[in-house]
CSV table of N, CA and C in Angstrom, one decimal:
chain,number,residue,atom,x,y,z
A,1,TYR,N,6.9,-12.2,-14.6
A,1,TYR,CA,7.9,-13.2,-15.0
A,1,TYR,C,8.0,-14.3,-13.9
A,2,PHE,N,8.6,-15.4,-14.3
A,2,PHE,CA,8.8,-16.5,-13.3
A,2,PHE,C,10.2,-16.4,-12.8
A,3,ASP,N,10.4,-16.3,-11.5
A,3,ASP,CA,11.7,-16.3,-10.8
A,3,ASP,C,12.0,-17.7,-10.4
A,4,SER,N,12.8,-18.4,-11.1
A,4,SER,CA,13.0,-19.9,-10.8
A,4,SER,C,13.9,-20.1,-9.6
A,5,GLN,N,14.7,-19.1,-9.3
A,5,GLN,CA,15.6,-19.2,-8.1
A,5,GLN,C,14.7,-19.2,-6.8
A,6,ASN,N,13.7,-18.4,-6.7
A,6,ASN,CA,12.9,-18.3,-5.5
A,6,ASN,C,11.5,-19.0,-5.7
A,7,GLN,N,11.3,-19.7,-6.8
A,7,GLN,CA,10.0,-20.3,-7.1
A,7,GLN,C,8.8,-19.4,-6.9
A,8,GLU,N,8.9,-18.2,-7.5
A,8,GLU,CA,7.9,-17.2,-7.4
A,8,GLU,C,7.5,-16.6,-8.8
A,9,ILE,N,6.3,-16.1,-8.9
A,9,ILE,CA,5.9,-15.4,-10.0
A,9,ILE,C,5.9,-13.9,-9.6
A,10,LYS,N,6.6,-13.1,-10.3
A,10,LYS,CA,6.7,-11.6,-10.0
A,10,LYS,C,5.9,-10.8,-11.0
A,11,ILE,N,5.0,-10.0,-10.4
A,11,ILE,CA,4.1,-9.1,-11.3
A,11,ILE,C,4.4,-7.7,-11.0
A,12,ASN,N,4.8,-6.9,-12.0
A,12,ASN,CA,5.0,-5.5,-11.9
A,12,ASN,C,3.8,-4.8,-12.5
A,13,ASN,N,3.1,-4.0,-11.7
A,13,ASN,CA,1.9,-3.3,-12.1
A,13,ASN,C,2.2,-1.8,-12.0
A,14,PRO,N,2.5,-1.2,-13.2
A,14,PRO,CA,2.9,0.2,-13.2
A,14,PRO,C,1.7,1.1,-13.2
A,15,VAL,N,0.5,0.6,-13.4
A,15,VAL,CA,-0.8,1.4,-13.4
A,15,VAL,C,-1.2,1.6,-11.9
A,16,THR,N,-1.1,2.8,-11.4
A,16,THR,CA,-1.4,3.1,-10.0
A,16,THR,C,-2.9,2.9,-9.6
A,17,ASN,N,-3.8,3.2,-10.6
A,17,ASN,CA,-5.2,3.2,-10.2
A,17,ASN,C,-5.8,1.8,-10.6
A,18,LEU,N,-5.0,0.8,-11.0
A,18,LEU,CA,-5.5,-0.5,-11.3
A,18,LEU,C,-5.2,-1.4,-10.1
A,19,VAL,N,-6.2,-2.0,-9.5
A,19,VAL,CA,-6.0,-2.9,-8.4
A,19,VAL,C,-6.3,-4.3,-8.9
A,20,ILE,N,-5.3,-5.2,-8.7
A,20,ILE,CA,-5.5,-6.6,-9.1
A,20,ILE,C,-6.0,-7.3,-7.8
A,21,GLU,N,-7.2,-7.9,-8.0
A,21,GLU,CA,-7.8,-8.6,-6.8
A,21,GLU,C,-7.5,-10.0,-6.7
A,22,GLU,N,-7.4,-10.7,-7.9
A,22,GLU,CA,-7.2,-12.1,-7.9
A,22,GLU,C,-6.3,-12.5,-9.1
A,23,VAL,N,-5.4,-13.5,-8.9
A,23,VAL,CA,-4.6,-14.0,-10.0
A,23,VAL,C,-4.8,-15.5,-10.0
A,24,THR,N,-5.1,-16.0,-11.3
A,24,THR,CA,-5.3,-17.5,-11.5
A,24,THR,C,-4.2,-18.0,-12.4
A,25,LEU,N,-3.6,-19.1,-12.1
A,25,LEU,CA,-2.5,-19.7,-13.0
A,25,LEU,C,-3.2,-20.9,-13.7
A,26,TYR,N,-3.0,-20.9,-15.0
A,26,TYR,CA,-3.5,-22.0,-15.8
A,26,TYR,C,-2.4,-22.6,-16.6
A,27,SER,N,-2.5,-24.0,-16.8
A,27,SER,CA,-1.5,-24.6,-17.7
A,27,SER,C,-1.9,-24.2,-19.1
A,28,ILE,N,-1.0,-24.5,-20.1
A,28,ILE,CA,-1.3,-24.2,-21.5
A,28,ILE,C,-2.5,-25.0,-22.0
A,29,LEU,N,-2.8,-26.1,-21.3
A,29,LEU,CA,-4.0,-26.9,-21.7
A,29,LEU,C,-5.3,-26.4,-21.0
A,30,GLY,N,-5.2,-25.4,-20.2
A,30,GLY,CA,-6.4,-24.8,-19.6
A,30,GLY,C,-6.7,-25.4,-18.3
A,31,GLN,N,-5.9,-26.1,-17.7
A,31,GLN,CA,-6.1,-26.7,-16.3
A,31,GLN,C,-5.8,-25.6,-15.3
A,32,LYS,N,-6.7,-25.4,-14.4
A,32,LYS,CA,-6.5,-24.4,-13.3
A,32,LYS,C,-5.5,-25.0,-12.3
A,33,ILE,N,-4.4,-24.3,-12.1
A,33,ILE,CA,-3.4,-24.8,-11.2
A,33,ILE,C,-3.5,-24.2,-9.8
A,34,GLU,N,-3.6,-22.9,-9.7
A,34,GLU,CA,-3.7,-22.2,-8.4
A,34,GLU,C,-4.3,-20.8,-8.6
A,35,ILE,N,-4.9,-20.4,-7.4
A,35,ILE,CA,-5.6,-19.1,-7.4
A,35,ILE,C,-5.0,-18.3,-6.2
A,36,TRP,N,-4.7,-17.0,-6.3
A,36,TRP,CA,-4.2,-16.2,-5.2
A,36,TRP,C,-5.1,-15.0,-5.1
A,37,ASP,N,-5.4,-14.6,-3.9
A,37,ASP,CA,-6.1,-13.4,-3.5
A,37,ASP,C,-5.0,-12.4,-3.2
A,38,VAL,N,-4.8,-11.4,-4.1
A,38,VAL,CA,-3.7,-10.4,-4.0
A,38,VAL,C,-4.2,-9.0,-3.7
A,39,SER,N,-5.5,-8.8,-3.3
A,39,SER,CA,-6.0,-7.5,-3.1
A,39,SER,C,-5.3,-6.8,-1.9
A,40,ASN,N,-4.7,-7.5,-1.0
A,40,ASN,CA,-4.1,-6.9,0.2
A,40,ASN,C,-2.6,-6.7,0.0
A,41,GLN,N,-2.0,-7.1,-1.2
A,41,GLN,CA,-0.6,-7.0,-1.4
A,41,GLN,C,-0.2,-5.6,-2.0
A,42,ASP,N,1.1,-5.3,-2.0
A,42,ASP,CA,1.6,-4.1,-2.6
A,42,ASP,C,1.3,-4.2,-4.1
A,43,GLN,N,0.5,-3.4,-4.7
A,43,GLN,CA,0.0,-3.5,-6.1
A,43,GLN,C,1.1,-3.2,-7.1
A,44,GLY,N,2.1,-2.5,-6.7
A,44,GLY,CA,3.2,-2.2,-7.6
A,44,GLY,C,4.1,-3.4,-8.0
A,45,ASN,N,4.3,-4.2,-6.9
A,45,ASN,CA,5.2,-5.4,-7.1
A,45,ASN,C,4.5,-6.6,-6.4
A,46,ILE,N,3.9,-7.5,-7.1
A,46,ILE,CA,3.2,-8.6,-6.5
A,46,ILE,C,4.1,-9.8,-6.6
A,47,SER,N,4.3,-10.6,-5.6
A,47,SER,CA,5.0,-11.9,-5.6
A,47,SER,C,4.1,-13.0,-5.2
A,48,LEU,N,4.1,-14.1,-6.0
A,48,LEU,CA,3.3,-15.2,-5.7
A,48,LEU,C,4.1,-16.5,-5.6
A,49,LYS,N,4.1,-17.1,-4.5
A,49,LYS,CA,4.8,-18.4,-4.3
A,49,LYS,C,4.1,-19.5,-5.1
A,50,VAL,N,5.0,-20.3,-5.8
A,50,VAL,CA,4.5,-21.4,-6.6
A,50,VAL,C,5.0,-22.7,-6.1
A,51,LYS,N,4.2,-23.7,-6.0
A,51,LYS,CA,4.6,-25.0,-5.5
A,51,LYS,C,5.0,-25.9,-6.7
A,52,ASN,N,6.3,-26.2,-6.9
A,52,ASN,CA,6.8,-27.2,-7.8
A,52,ASN,C,6.0,-27.4,-9.1
A,53,ILE,N,6.1,-26.4,-9.9
A,53,ILE,CA,5.4,-26.5,-11.3
A,53,ILE,C,6.5,-27.0,-12.3
A,54,SER,N,6.0,-27.7,-13.2
A,54,SER,CA,6.9,-28.2,-14.3
A,54,SER,C,7.3,-27.1,-15.2
A,55,LYS,N,8.4,-27.3,-15.9
A,55,LYS,CA,8.9,-26.3,-16.9
A,55,LYS,C,7.8,-26.3,-18.0
A,56,GLY,N,7.5,-25.1,-18.6
A,56,GLY,CA,6.6,-25.0,-19.6
A,56,GLY,C,6.0,-23.6,-19.8
A,57,ILE,N,4.9,-23.5,-20.5
A,57,ILE,CA,4.2,-22.3,-20.7
A,57,ILE,C,2.9,-22.3,-19.9
A,58,TYR,N,2.7,-21.1,-19.3
A,58,TYR,CA,1.5,-21.0,-18.4
A,58,TYR,C,0.8,-19.7,-18.7
A,59,ILE,N,-0.5,-19.6,-18.4
A,59,ILE,CA,-1.3,-18.4,-18.6
A,59,ILE,C,-1.7,-17.9,-17.2
A,60,LEU,N,-1.4,-16.6,-17.0
A,60,LEU,CA,-1.9,-15.9,-15.8
A,60,LEU,C,-3.1,-15.0,-16.1
A,61,VAL,N,-4.2,-15.2,-15.4
A,61,VAL,CA,-5.4,-14.3,-15.6
A,61,VAL,C,-5.5,-13.4,-14.3
A,62,PHE,N,-5.6,-12.1,-14.6
A,62,PHE,CA,-5.7,-11.2,-13.5
A,62,PHE,C,-7.1,-10.6,-13.5
A,63,LYS,N,-7.8,-10.7,-12.3
A,63,LYS,CA,-9.1,-10.1,-12.2
A,63,LYS,C,-8.9,-8.8,-11.4
A,64,THR,N,-9.4,-7.7,-12.1
A,64,THR,CA,-9.1,-6.4,-11.5
A,64,THR,C,-10.3,-5.8,-10.8
A,65,ASN,N,-10.2,-4.7,-10.1
A,65,ASN,CA,-11.2,-4.0,-9.3
A,65,ASN,C,-12.4,-3.5,-10.2
A,66,ASP,N,-12.1,-3.3,-11.5
A,66,ASP,CA,-13.2,-2.8,-12.4
A,66,ASP,C,-13.8,-4.0,-13.2
A,67,SER,N,-13.7,-5.2,-12.7
A,67,SER,CA,-14.3,-6.4,-13.2
A,67,SER,C,-13.8,-6.8,-14.6
A,68,LYS,N,-12.6,-6.4,-14.9
A,68,LYS,CA,-11.9,-6.8,-16.2
A,68,LYS,C,-11.0,-8.0,-15.9
A,69,SER,N,-10.7,-8.7,-16.9
A,69,SER,CA,-9.8,-9.8,-16.9
A,69,SER,C,-8.6,-9.5,-17.9
A,70,ILE,N,-7.4,-9.7,-17.4
A,70,ILE,CA,-6.2,-9.5,-18.2
A,70,ILE,C,-5.5,-10.8,-18.2
A,71,SER,N,-5.0,-11.3,-19.3
A,71,SER,CA,-4.2,-12.5,-19.3
A,71,SER,C,-2.9,-12.3,-19.9
A,72,LYS,N,-1.9,-13.0,-19.3
A,72,LYS,CA,-0.5,-12.9,-19.8
A,72,LYS,C,0.1,-14.2,-19.8
A,73,LYS,N,1.0,-14.5,-20.7
A,73,LYS,CA,1.7,-15.7,-20.8
A,73,LYS,C,3.0,-15.6,-20.1
A,74,ILE,N,3.4,-16.7,-19.3
A,74,ILE,CA,4.7,-16.8,-18.7
A,74,ILE,C,5.4,-18.1,-19.1
A,75,ILE,N,6.7,-18.1,-19.1
A,75,ILE,CA,7.4,-19.3,-19.5
A,75,ILE,C,8.4,-19.6,-18.3
A,76,HIS,N,8.3,-20.9,-17.9
A,76,HIS,CA,9.1,-21.4,-16.8
A,76,HIS,C,10.2,-22.3,-17.5
A,77,LYS,N,11.4,-21.8,-17.5
A,77,LYS,CA,12.5,-22.6,-18.2
A,77,LYS,C,13.3,-23.4,-17.2
């Protein structure tokens, strides 16, 4: 989810054996906005600082340790 008070994206990963290595933020139009390497962060609760993004709908793509990609939609109000 997007935490507008702290300008962060918070990711809760309840799967203990799934390691998220990289997170990419895309606009709804498919424009790549930012990429984070999160392999060294606490995998249960990942926080990503975001620099001044406009309100709208975004897509997060997670690259995992088993070469899978997972995408999730977030809304910044």
